[in-house]
mmCIF file of C-alpha atoms in Angstrom:
data_model
loop_
_atom_site.group_PDB
_atom_site.id
_atom_site.type_symbol
_atom_site.label_atom_id
_atom_site.label_comp_id
_atom_site.label_asym_id
_atom_site.label_seq_id
_atom_site.Cartn_x
_atom_site.Cartn_y
_atom_site.Cartn_z
ATOM 1 C CA MET A 1 -0.208 -0.065 0.063
ATOM 2 C CA LEU A 2 1.338 3.643 -0.790
ATOM 3 C CA PRO A 3 1.645 5.773 1.579
ATOM 4 C CA THR A 4 -0.415 9.126 1.802
ATOM 5 C CA GLN A 5 2.689 11.253 3.048
ATOM 6 C CA GLN A 6 6.175 11.936 1.910
ATOM 7 C CA LYS A 7 9.591 13.714 2.705
ATOM 8 C CA ALA A 8 10.084 16.027 0.069
ATOM 9 C CA LEU A 9 12.610 19.556 -0.130
ATOM 10 C CA VAL A 10 10.702 22.612 0.172
ATOM 11 C CA LEU A 11 11.611 26.106 -0.575
ATOM 12 C CA PRO A 12 9.912 28.317 1.933
ATOM 13 C CA GLU A 13 9.656 31.360 -0.001
ATOM 14 C CA LYS A 14 12.388 33.627 -2.362
ATOM 15 C CA GLY A 15 15.961 32.903 -1.625
ATOM 16 C CA ALA A 16 15.485 30.859 1.653
ATOM 17 C CA ASP A 17 17.275 27.967 2.564
ATOM 18 C CA PHE A 18 15.860 24.322 1.238
ATOM 19 C CA VAL A 19 13.763 22.804 4.606
ATOM 20 C CA LEU A 20 13.430 19.041 4.650
ATOM 21 C CA GLU A 21 9.639 18.462 5.460
ATOM 22 C CA THR A 22 8.276 14.848 6.037
ATOM 23 C CA ALA A 23 4.420 15.089 5.732
ATOM 24 C CA ILE A 24 4.280 16.167 2.239
ATOM 25 C CA PRO A 25 0.819 14.865 0.679
ATOM 26 C CA VAL A 26 1.958 12.271 -2.049
ATOM 27 C CA PRO A 27 0.178 13.754 -5.024
ATOM 28 C CA LYS A 28 -2.586 11.129 -6.526
ATOM 29 C CA PRO A 29 -2.680 10.729 -10.453
ATOM 30 C CA GLY A 30 -5.393 12.106 -13.057
ATOM 31 C CA LYS A 31 -5.929 10.451 -16.351
ATOM 32 C CA ASP A 32 -3.214 11.580 -18.251
ATOM 33 C CA ASP A 33 -0.476 11.152 -14.732
ATOM 34 C CA ILE A 34 1.682 7.933 -13.470
ATOM 35 C CA LEU A 35 2.527 8.323 -10.497
ATOM 36 C CA VAL A 36 6.459 7.405 -9.964
ATOM 37 C CA LYS A 37 8.676 6.350 -6.612
ATOM 38 C CA ILE A 38 11.604 8.409 -7.376
ATOM 39 C CA LYS A 39 15.040 6.700 -7.563
ATOM 40 C CA SER A 40 17.397 9.197 -8.637
ATOM 41 C CA VAL A 41 17.721 13.088 -9.067
ATOM 42 C CA SER A 42 20.268 14.852 -11.037
ATOM 43 C CA LEU A 43 20.947 18.827 -10.556
ATOM 44 C CA THR A 44 20.656 20.978 -12.965
ATOM 45 C CA PRO A 45 21.725 24.770 -13.302
ATOM 46 C CA ALA A 46 17.761 25.345 -13.208
ATOM 47 C CA ASP A 47 17.304 24.238 -9.804
ATOM 48 C CA ALA A 48 20.101 26.408 -8.707
ATOM 49 C CA LYS A 49 18.810 29.607 -10.488
ATOM 50 C CA MET A 50 15.043 28.707 -9.432
ATOM 51 C CA ARG A 51 16.422 28.973 -5.583
ATOM 52 C CA LYS A 52 18.177 31.733 -5.825
ATOM 53 C CA PHE A 53 16.113 34.348 -7.792
ATOM 54 C CA GLY A 54 13.005 32.410 -7.612
ATOM 55 C CA LEU A 55 10.454 30.026 -9.658
ATOM 56 C CA LEU A 56 9.634 30.151 -12.722
ATOM 57 C CA TYR A 57 5.605 29.160 -11.867
ATOM 58 C CA GLY A 58 3.534 28.801 -9.230
ATOM 59 C CA ASP A 59 4.034 29.624 -5.300
ATOM 60 C CA TYR A 60 5.571 29.211 -2.264
ATOM 61 C CA PRO A 61 6.518 26.843 -1.000
ATOM 62 C CA GLY A 62 7.476 25.243 -3.737
ATOM 63 C CA ILE A 63 9.507 22.280 -4.820
ATOM 64 C CA VAL A 64 11.778 22.214 -7.612
ATOM 65 C CA GLY A 65 13.511 19.870 -9.124
ATOM 66 C CA LEU A 66 13.884 18.902 -13.019
ATOM 67 C CA ASP A 67 15.763 16.052 -13.839
ATOM 68 C CA ILE A 68 13.859 12.523 -12.738
ATOM 69 C CA SER A 69 13.845 8.727 -12.542
ATOM 70 C CA GLY A 70 12.097 6.092 -11.010
ATOM 71 C CA GLU A 71 9.752 3.700 -10.593
ATOM 72 C CA VAL A 72 5.788 3.429 -11.608
ATOM 73 C CA VAL A 73 3.688 2.605 -8.644
ATOM 74 C CA GLU A 74 0.170 3.707 -9.627
ATOM 75 C CA LEU A 75 -1.652 4.644 -13.127
ATOM 76 C CA GLY A 76 -4.319 7.501 -13.048
ATOM 77 C CA GLU A 77 -6.440 5.738 -15.799
ATOM 78 C CA PRO A 78 -5.209 2.040 -16.215
ATOM 79 C CA GLU A 79 -6.712 1.064 -19.430
ATOM 80 C CA GLY A 80 -5.008 4.177 -20.824
ATOM 81 C CA ALA A 81 -1.918 3.931 -19.825
ATOM 82 C CA GLY A 82 -0.199 2.944 -22.974
ATOM 83 C CA ARG A 83 3.207 1.513 -23.239
ATOM 84 C CA PHE A 84 3.231 1.753 -19.256
ATOM 85 C CA LYS A 85 2.838 -0.288 -16.584
ATOM 86 C CA VAL A 86 3.326 -1.059 -12.644
ATOM 87 C CA GLY A 87 7.004 -1.646 -11.855
ATOM 88 C CA ASP A 88 8.067 0.153 -14.957
ATOM 89 C CA ARG A 89 11.526 2.073 -14.752
ATOM 90 C CA VAL A 90 11.174 5.816 -16.396
ATOM 91 C CA PHE A 91 12.989 8.840 -16.298
ATOM 92 C CA TYR A 92 11.012 12.254 -16.892
ATOM 93 C CA GLY A 93 11.243 16.143 -16.788
ATOM 94 C CA GLY A 94 9.701 17.846 -14.048
ATOM 95 C CA ASN A 95 7.233 20.743 -15.194
ATOM 96 C CA PHE A 96 7.710 23.322 -12.735
ATOM 97 C CA LYS A 97 5.106 22.378 -10.660
ATOM 98 C CA ASN A 98 5.256 20.561 -7.190
ATOM 99 C CA GLU A 99 3.489 17.954 -7.264
ATOM 100 C CA TYR A 100 5.497 16.646 -10.857
ATOM 101 C CA SER A 101 9.019 17.880 -9.351
ATOM 102 C CA GLY A 102 11.834 15.792 -8.189
ATOM 103 C CA PHE A 103 13.135 16.569 -5.030
ATOM 104 C CA GLN A 104 10.714 14.627 -3.303
ATOM 105 C CA GLU A 105 10.144 10.522 -2.627
ATOM 106 C CA TYR A 106 6.943 10.564 -5.364
ATOM 107 C CA SER A 107 6.134 12.556 -8.133
ATOM 108 C CA LEU A 108 3.269 12.504 -11.162
ATOM 109 C CA ALA A 109 4.591 12.673 -14.480
ATOM 110 C CA ASP A 110 3.098 13.434 -18.094
ATOM 111 C CA LYS A 111 2.305 9.676 -19.680
ATOM 112 C CA ASN A 112 2.717 10.709 -23.086
ATOM 113 C CA THR A 113 6.587 12.355 -22.513
ATOM 114 C CA MET A 114 7.790 9.615 -20.129
ATOM 115 C CA THR A 115 10.286 7.477 -21.213
ATOM 116 C CA LEU A 116 11.389 3.653 -20.200
ATOM 117 C CA ILE A 117 14.999 3.000 -19.077
ATOM 118 C CA PRO A 118 16.209 0.638 -21.294
ATOM 119 C CA SER A 119 18.128 -1.795 -19.239
ATOM 120 C CA THR A 120 21.786 -1.055 -20.226
ATOM 121 C CA LEU A 121 21.088 2.136 -18.119
ATOM 122 C CA SER A 122 20.995 2.580 -14.279
ATOM 123 C CA TYR A 123 18.093 4.652 -12.603
ATOM 124 C CA ASP A 124 21.511 7.457 -12.064
ATOM 125 C CA GLU A 125 22.365 7.490 -15.614
ATOM 126 C CA ALA A 126 18.993 7.573 -16.573
ATOM 127 C CA SER A 127 18.104 10.967 -13.876
ATOM 128 C CA THR A 128 20.362 12.653 -15.978
ATOM 129 C CA LEU A 129 18.757 12.813 -19.662
ATOM 130 C CA PRO A 130 15.451 14.449 -19.382
ATOM 131 C CA VAL A 131 16.362 18.130 -19.781
ATOM 132 C CA ALA A 132 19.595 17.745 -21.335
ATOM 133 C CA VAL A 133 18.817 15.818 -23.935
ATOM 134 C CA GLY A 134 15.257 17.209 -24.252
ATOM 135 C CA THR A 135 16.589 20.680 -24.658
ATOM 136 C CA ALA A 136 18.883 19.545 -27.277
ATOM 137 C CA TYR A 137 16.508 18.032 -29.681
ATOM 138 C CA LEU A 138 13.840 20.656 -29.368
ATOM 139 C CA GLY A 139 16.574 23.527 -29.995
ATOM 140 C CA LEU A 140 18.164 21.441 -32.794
ATOM 141 C CA TYR A 141 14.801 20.653 -34.395
ATOM 142 C CA ASN A 142 12.016 22.475 -33.803
ATOM 143 C CA ILE A 143 10.834 25.316 -35.762
ATOM 144 C CA LEU A 144 11.812 29.053 -35.250
ATOM 145 C CA PRO A 145 11.385 31.002 -33.215
ATOM 146 C CA TYR A 146 11.663 27.955 -30.901
ATOM 147 C CA GLY A 147 14.812 25.806 -32.308
ATOM 148 C CA LEU A 148 17.220 26.110 -35.245
ATOM 149 C CA GLY A 149 14.284 24.343 -37.201
ATOM 150 C CA LEU A 150 17.156 21.500 -39.074
ATOM 151 C CA GLN A 151 15.559 18.768 -40.406
ATOM 152 C CA SER A 152 14.925 15.933 -37.142
ATOM 153 C CA VAL A 153 16.718 12.576 -37.017
ATOM 154 C CA LEU A 154 13.605 11.173 -35.588
ATOM 155 C CA GLU A 155 10.904 12.365 -38.607
ATOM 156 C CA ASP A 156 12.615 9.663 -40.857
ATOM 157 C CA SER A 157 15.676 7.892 -42.048
ATOM 158 C CA SER A 158 16.504 11.201 -44.373
ATOM 159 C CA GLY A 159 17.148 13.110 -41.534
ATOM 160 C CA VAL A 160 19.721 10.903 -40.209
ATOM 161 C CA GLY A 161 22.979 12.079 -41.851
ATOM 162 C CA ALA A 162 21.307 15.121 -43.568
ATOM 163 C CA TYR A 163 23.631 17.387 -43.338
ATOM 164 C CA GLN A 164 27.127 15.988 -44.141
ATOM 165 C CA GLY A 165 29.416 18.940 -45.471
ATOM 166 C CA LYS A 166 27.833 21.394 -43.264
ATOM 167 C CA ALA A 167 29.441 22.844 -39.874
ATOM 168 C CA ILE A 168 27.778 23.698 -36.851
ATOM 169 C CA PHE A 169 29.067 25.530 -33.641
ATOM 170 C CA ILE A 170 28.479 24.898 -30.479
ATOM 171 C CA SER A 171 29.247 27.464 -27.367
ATOM 172 C CA GLY A 172 29.713 25.133 -24.002
ATOM 173 C CA GLY A 173 31.393 27.819 -21.813
ATOM 174 C CA SER A 174 33.107 30.835 -21.932
ATOM 175 C CA GLY A 175 34.790 33.149 -20.262
ATOM 176 C CA SER A 176 37.326 34.500 -17.412
ATOM 177 C CA VAL A 177 37.375 32.565 -14.546
ATOM 178 C CA GLY A 178 38.657 32.241 -11.305
ATOM 179 C CA GLN A 179 38.512 36.123 -10.822
ATOM 180 C CA THR A 180 37.226 37.970 -7.234
ATOM 181 C CA GLY A 181 33.776 39.133 -7.174
ATOM 182 C CA GLU A 182 32.735 37.301 -10.209
ATOM 183 C CA SER A 183 28.882 37.307 -11.429
ATOM 184 C CA LEU A 184 26.645 34.224 -11.002
ATOM 185 C CA SER A 185 26.597 34.424 -14.700
ATOM 186 C CA ALA A 186 30.216 33.752 -14.921
ATOM 187 C CA ARG A 187 30.571 31.426 -12.439
ATOM 188 C CA PHE A 188 28.360 29.174 -14.637
ATOM 189 C CA GLN A 189 30.367 29.967 -18.240
ATOM 190 C CA LYS A 190 32.732 26.995 -15.788
ATOM 191 C CA TYR A 191 30.133 24.766 -15.976
ATOM 192 C CA THR A 192 29.772 22.563 -19.028
ATOM 193 C CA ASP A 193 26.563 21.048 -18.445
ATOM 194 C CA PRO A 194 25.422 17.868 -19.848
ATOM 195 C CA LEU A 195 23.156 19.729 -22.273
ATOM 196 C CA PHE A 196 26.737 20.780 -24.306
ATOM 197 C CA ASP A 197 26.817 16.731 -24.252
ATOM 198 C CA GLY A 198 23.154 16.534 -25.689
ATOM 199 C CA VAL A 199 23.567 18.959 -28.809
ATOM 200 C CA ILE A 200 26.701 17.175 -29.784
ATOM 201 C CA GLN A 201 25.661 14.241 -30.150
ATOM 202 C CA PHE A 202 22.422 14.706 -32.030
ATOM 203 C CA ALA A 203 24.811 16.971 -34.341
ATOM 204 C CA LYS A 204 26.661 13.581 -35.001
ATOM 205 C CA LEU A 205 23.593 12.057 -36.077
ATOM 206 C CA SER A 206 22.867 15.347 -37.968
ATOM 207 C CA GLY A 207 25.818 14.275 -40.290
ATOM 208 C CA PHE A 208 27.291 17.155 -39.521
ATOM 209 C CA SER A 209 31.061 17.703 -40.811
ATOM 210 C CA TYR A 210 32.591 19.763 -38.496
ATOM 211 C CA ILE A 211 30.955 20.248 -35.061
ATOM 212 C CA ILE A 212 32.709 22.877 -33.407
ATOM 213 C CA THR A 213 32.729 23.477 -29.944
ATOM 214 C CA THR A 214 33.934 25.699 -26.895
ATOM 215 C CA ALA A 215 35.042 24.329 -24.131
ATOM 216 C CA SER A 216 37.859 23.765 -21.465
ATOM 217 C CA ALA A 217 41.310 22.079 -22.946
ATOM 218 C CA LYS A 218 39.984 19.004 -20.183
ATOM 219 C CA HIS A 219 37.147 17.987 -21.788
ATOM 220 C CA THR A 220 38.445 17.656 -25.269
ATOM 221 C CA GLU A 221 38.774 14.273 -25.578
ATOM 222 C CA TYR A 222 35.557 13.590 -24.015
ATOM 223 C CA LEU A 223 33.636 15.734 -26.074
ATOM 224 C CA LYS A 224 35.507 14.119 -29.147
ATOM 225 C CA SER A 225 34.432 10.766 -27.854
ATOM 226 C CA LEU A 226 31.037 12.065 -28.190
ATOM 227 C CA GLY A 227 30.973 13.503 -32.034
ATOM 228 C CA ALA A 228 32.904 16.951 -31.569
ATOM 229 C CA THR A 229 35.322 17.509 -34.800
ATOM 230 C CA HIS A 230 37.091 20.386 -33.236
ATOM 231 C CA ILE A 231 37.386 22.269 -29.874
ATOM 232 C CA ILE A 232 38.465 25.770 -29.604
ATOM 233 C CA ASP A 233 39.213 27.349 -26.249
ATOM 234 C CA ARG A 234 36.263 28.532 -24.276
ATOM 235 C CA ASP A 235 37.974 32.081 -23.309
ATOM 236 C CA ILE A 236 38.349 32.761 -26.941
ATOM 237 C CA PRO A 237 37.535 36.671 -27.225
ATOM 238 C CA VAL A 238 34.888 36.932 -29.176
ATOM 239 C CA ALA A 239 36.518 38.926 -31.849
ATOM 240 C CA GLU A 240 38.491 36.116 -33.085
ATOM 241 C CA ILE A 241 35.875 33.692 -33.157
ATOM 242 C CA PRO A 242 35.156 34.316 -36.887
ATOM 243 C CA ALA A 243 38.717 33.433 -38.160
ATOM 244 C CA LYS A 244 39.330 31.037 -35.638
ATOM 245 C CA LEU A 245 36.126 29.182 -37.681
ATOM 246 C CA GLU A 246 37.827 30.318 -41.274
ATOM 247 C CA SER A 247 40.923 28.386 -40.143
ATOM 248 C CA ILE A 248 38.461 25.273 -39.641
ATOM 249 C CA VAL A 249 36.097 25.402 -42.382
ATOM 250 C CA GLY A 250 37.199 27.695 -45.119
ATOM 251 C CA SER A 251 35.018 29.121 -46.633
ATOM 252 C CA LEU A 252 32.231 26.944 -45.805
ATOM 253 C CA ASP A 253 29.402 28.635 -44.364
ATOM 254 C CA ILE A 254 28.027 28.100 -40.173
ATOM 255 C CA GLU A 255 24.592 28.593 -40.716
ATOM 256 C CA ALA A 256 23.576 27.602 -37.056
ATOM 257 C CA ALA A 257 24.983 27.793 -33.946
ATOM 258 C CA TYR A 258 24.070 26.529 -30.499
ATOM 259 C CA ASP A 259 23.874 28.628 -26.928
ATOM 260 C CA SER A 260 23.942 25.919 -24.782
ATOM 261 C CA ILE A 261 24.950 28.104 -21.887
ATOM 262 C CA GLY A 262 23.098 31.350 -22.407
ATOM 263 C CA ASP A 263 25.088 34.659 -21.100
ATOM 264 C CA ALA A 264 24.345 37.575 -23.754
ATOM 265 C CA GLU A 265 28.068 38.637 -23.185
ATOM 266 C CA THR A 266 29.595 35.341 -23.741
ATOM 267 C CA SER A 267 28.352 32.547 -25.283
ATOM 268 C CA LEU A 268 25.558 33.952 -26.726
ATOM 269 C CA ALA A 269 27.899 36.369 -28.890
ATOM 270 C CA GLN A 270 30.028 33.845 -29.647
ATOM 271 C CA THR A 271 27.411 32.364 -31.519
ATOM 272 C CA MET A 272 26.273 34.958 -32.844
ATOM 273 C CA ALA A 273 30.119 36.132 -34.080
ATOM 274 C CA ALA A 274 30.167 32.187 -35.734
ATOM 275 C CA VAL A 275 27.127 32.580 -38.237
ATOM 276 C CA PRO A 276 27.354 35.091 -41.396
ATOM 277 C CA PRO A 277 24.699 37.552 -41.892
ATOM 278 C CA GLY A 278 20.993 34.988 -42.167
ATOM 279 C CA GLY A 279 22.442 32.427 -39.743
ATOM 280 C CA ARG A 280 20.505 30.829 -37.144
ATOM 281 C CA VAL A 281 21.205 30.773 -33.164
ATOM 282 C CA VAL A 282 19.749 29.237 -30.632
ATOM 283 C CA THR A 283 19.575 29.746 -27.004
ATOM 284 C CA THR A 284 18.681 28.190 -24.099
ATOM 285 C CA ASN A 285 18.250 31.143 -22.027
ATOM 286 C CA PRO A 286 15.039 32.312 -23.166
ATOM 287 C CA ARG A 287 14.875 35.776 -21.029
ATOM 288 C CA VAL A 288 18.581 37.105 -22.259
ATOM 289 C CA GLU A 289 18.189 39.787 -23.943
ATOM 290 C CA PHE A 290 20.209 40.563 -26.850
ATOM 291 C CA GLU A 291 19.507 42.156 -30.253
ATOM 292 C CA PRO A 292 20.692 40.088 -33.393
ATOM 293 C CA GLN A 293 22.228 41.979 -36.295
ATOM 294 C CA ASP A 294 22.581 41.335 -40.198
ATOM 295 C CA GLY A 295 19.819 39.536 -40.203
ATOM 296 C CA LYS A 296 20.459 36.678 -37.675
ATOM 297 C CA SER A 297 17.829 35.118 -36.005
ATOM 298 C CA LEU A 298 17.914 34.097 -32.167
ATOM 299 C CA SER A 299 15.666 31.367 -31.509
ATOM 300 C CA ARG A 300 14.593 30.818 -27.047
ATOM 301 C CA VAL A 301 14.527 27.261 -26.842
ATOM 302 C CA ILE A 302 12.139 26.313 -23.219
ATOM 303 C CA ALA A 303 12.278 22.243 -22.947
ATOM 304 C CA THR A 304 8.854 22.138 -21.462
ATOM 305 C CA ALA A 305 6.226 19.540 -22.391
ATOM 306 C CA THR A 306 3.303 21.565 -21.715
ATOM 307 C CA ILE A 307 4.105 24.323 -23.875
ATOM 308 C CA PRO A 308 1.818 23.809 -27.322
ATOM 309 C CA TYR A 309 4.815 23.834 -29.957
ATOM 310 C CA ASN A 310 7.118 21.092 -27.954
ATOM 311 C CA VAL A 311 4.148 19.140 -27.200
ATOM 312 C CA GLU A 312 4.371 16.471 -30.436
ATOM 313 C CA LEU A 313 8.285 16.977 -30.550
ATOM 314 C CA LEU A 314 8.472 15.425 -27.265
ATOM 315 C CA ARG A 315 5.954 13.109 -27.133
ATOM 316 C CA LYS A 316 8.146 11.345 -30.671
ATOM 317 C CA LEU A 317 11.159 11.261 -28.412
ATOM 318 C CA ALA A 318 10.210 9.532 -25.480
ATOM 319 C CA LEU A 319 9.449 6.976 -27.928
ATOM 320 C CA ARG A 320 12.263 6.708 -29.511
ATOM 321 C CA LEU A 321 14.790 8.013 -27.433
ATOM 322 C CA PRO A 322 14.890 4.762 -25.477
ATOM 323 C CA GLY A 323 16.346 2.991 -28.848
ATOM 324 C CA LEU A 324 18.910 6.069 -29.508
ATOM 325 C CA LEU A 325 20.247 4.745 -25.815
ATOM 326 C CA GLU A 326 20.384 0.854 -26.341
ATOM 327 C CA ASP A 327 22.224 1.484 -29.556
ATOM 328 C CA LYS A 328 24.777 4.142 -27.537
ATOM 329 C CA SER A 329 23.872 7.124 -30.316
ATOM 330 C CA ILE A 330 22.361 9.346 -27.201
ATOM 331 C CA LYS A 331 25.179 8.268 -23.923
ATOM 332 C CA PRO A 332 24.093 9.869 -20.585
ATOM 333 C CA ALA A 333 26.101 12.162 -19.058
ATOM 334 C CA ARG A 334 28.982 11.259 -16.802
ATOM 335 C CA ILE A 335 28.186 11.703 -12.729
ATOM 336 C CA GLU A 336 28.977 12.105 -9.437
ATOM 337 C CA VAL A 337 26.668 10.518 -7.077
ATOM 338 C CA LEU A 338 26.310 12.397 -3.574
ATOM 339 C CA PRO A 339 25.571 11.243 -0.083
ATOM 340 C CA GLY A 340 22.745 11.732 1.967
ATOM 341 C CA GLY A 341 19.481 11.748 -0.708
ATOM 342 C CA LEU A 342 17.721 14.835 -0.265
ATOM 343 C CA THR A 343 19.893 16.835 2.152
ATOM 344 C CA ALA A 344 23.194 16.328 0.092
ATOM 345 C CA ILE A 345 20.952 18.558 -2.814
ATOM 346 C CA PRO A 346 21.632 22.289 -1.112
ATOM 347 C CA GLY A 347 25.788 21.903 -1.165
ATOM 348 C CA GLY A 348 24.963 20.238 -4.518
ATOM 349 C CA LEU A 349 23.893 23.159 -5.797
ATOM 350 C CA ASP A 350 26.290 25.341 -4.370
ATOM 351 C CA ARG A 351 28.490 23.315 -6.387
ATOM 352 C CA LEU A 352 26.751 24.139 -9.599
ATOM 353 C CA LEU A 353 26.463 28.288 -8.607
ATOM 354 C CA ASN A 354 29.997 27.957 -8.034
ATOM 355 C CA GLY A 355 31.189 26.146 -11.179
ATOM 356 C CA GLN A 356 32.636 23.276 -9.047
ATOM 357 C CA ALA A 357 31.022 20.328 -11.180
ATOM 358 C CA SER A 358 31.875 20.571 -14.357
ATOM 359 C CA GLY A 359 31.666 18.162 -17.494
ATOM 360 C CA PHE A 360 29.358 15.672 -15.128
ATOM 361 C CA LYS A 361 26.164 15.754 -13.254
ATOM 362 C CA LEU A 362 25.355 15.403 -9.142
ATOM 363 C CA VAL A 363 22.952 12.631 -8.925
ATOM 364 C CA ILE A 364 21.277 12.032 -5.287
ATOM 365 C CA ARG A 365 19.818 9.037 -4.427
ATOM 366 C CA VAL A 366 16.502 9.645 -2.685
ATOM 367 C CA GLU A 367 16.545 6.829 -0.693
ATOM 368 C CA ASP A 368 19.131 7.555 1.175
ATOM 369 C CA THR A 369 17.982 10.283 2.589
ATOM 370 C CA PRO A 370 18.034 9.982 6.420
#
């Protein structure tokens, strides 16, 4: 029998410290919902930013946590549960509502965008995928102005390898680091999120001959193993980007660029400098203030399943992703498991804010909560 109350890490108000509550109601699944016992949660920059700057949606007290994996324990409408059954191992993204968030023992998930975990992956590994893979996929393949509008690798067989001979630029982190009094944006330039990994892997599936990224030199071997062809030092000045790219691709235009950090003065400026007049750029920061020049377009990606223009793409991704994971076309991020369950989350988010978790995901196991 399922419990009626649970432990959850709660934000009482904007800017407050997390509080571990022990009597939060376990939500009941509705028609299109599935109740999941959460096994692992990976921490994201968005979780850290919502703690510091406030919830994107909803009221306080709030529960956050966007990257979730767990076991199906109850179906909202058994006859309409589709491919899911009690006992299935699944992963999914939270949607900014308390009952759908990850920093608790049980949460609801949308049956249409939840994904089965292949037998080859652990709960820990699967928890690194929802936000990173969803945002990477939407940013590349959603229509303008929500993505780059590239031909999807999931639409039909012609999408795989469609961009042979073409080049894409991906900004994965830039700017000076280690300076006294640096801003929060500057600190996040130290952080190479696995969203960056997902963009590289989908770009490889799309067949791009040149997958050029900015990153710290220490990540070179790993990023090339995912499909990156060239790594540029992330501290390269914006003004030097065009010449550097010309030395790699010659006269070939880079028509599309992906800003996986979302900082106007560094990563976004780099991607804008990478494309010619009329080129396309997508950023993961929906609120960044930036006016494109020379006919360049700027799309803004938000990987929320409840947004109408995302729905069909994310549903198709949920169906096809297990196969991509099984054949290793898409690989989960490298991880570090933090001891202490939910109680380890505040310290983990501090590490993200301070740029101390670059190139891997911090994961907690909810059942380890004391």
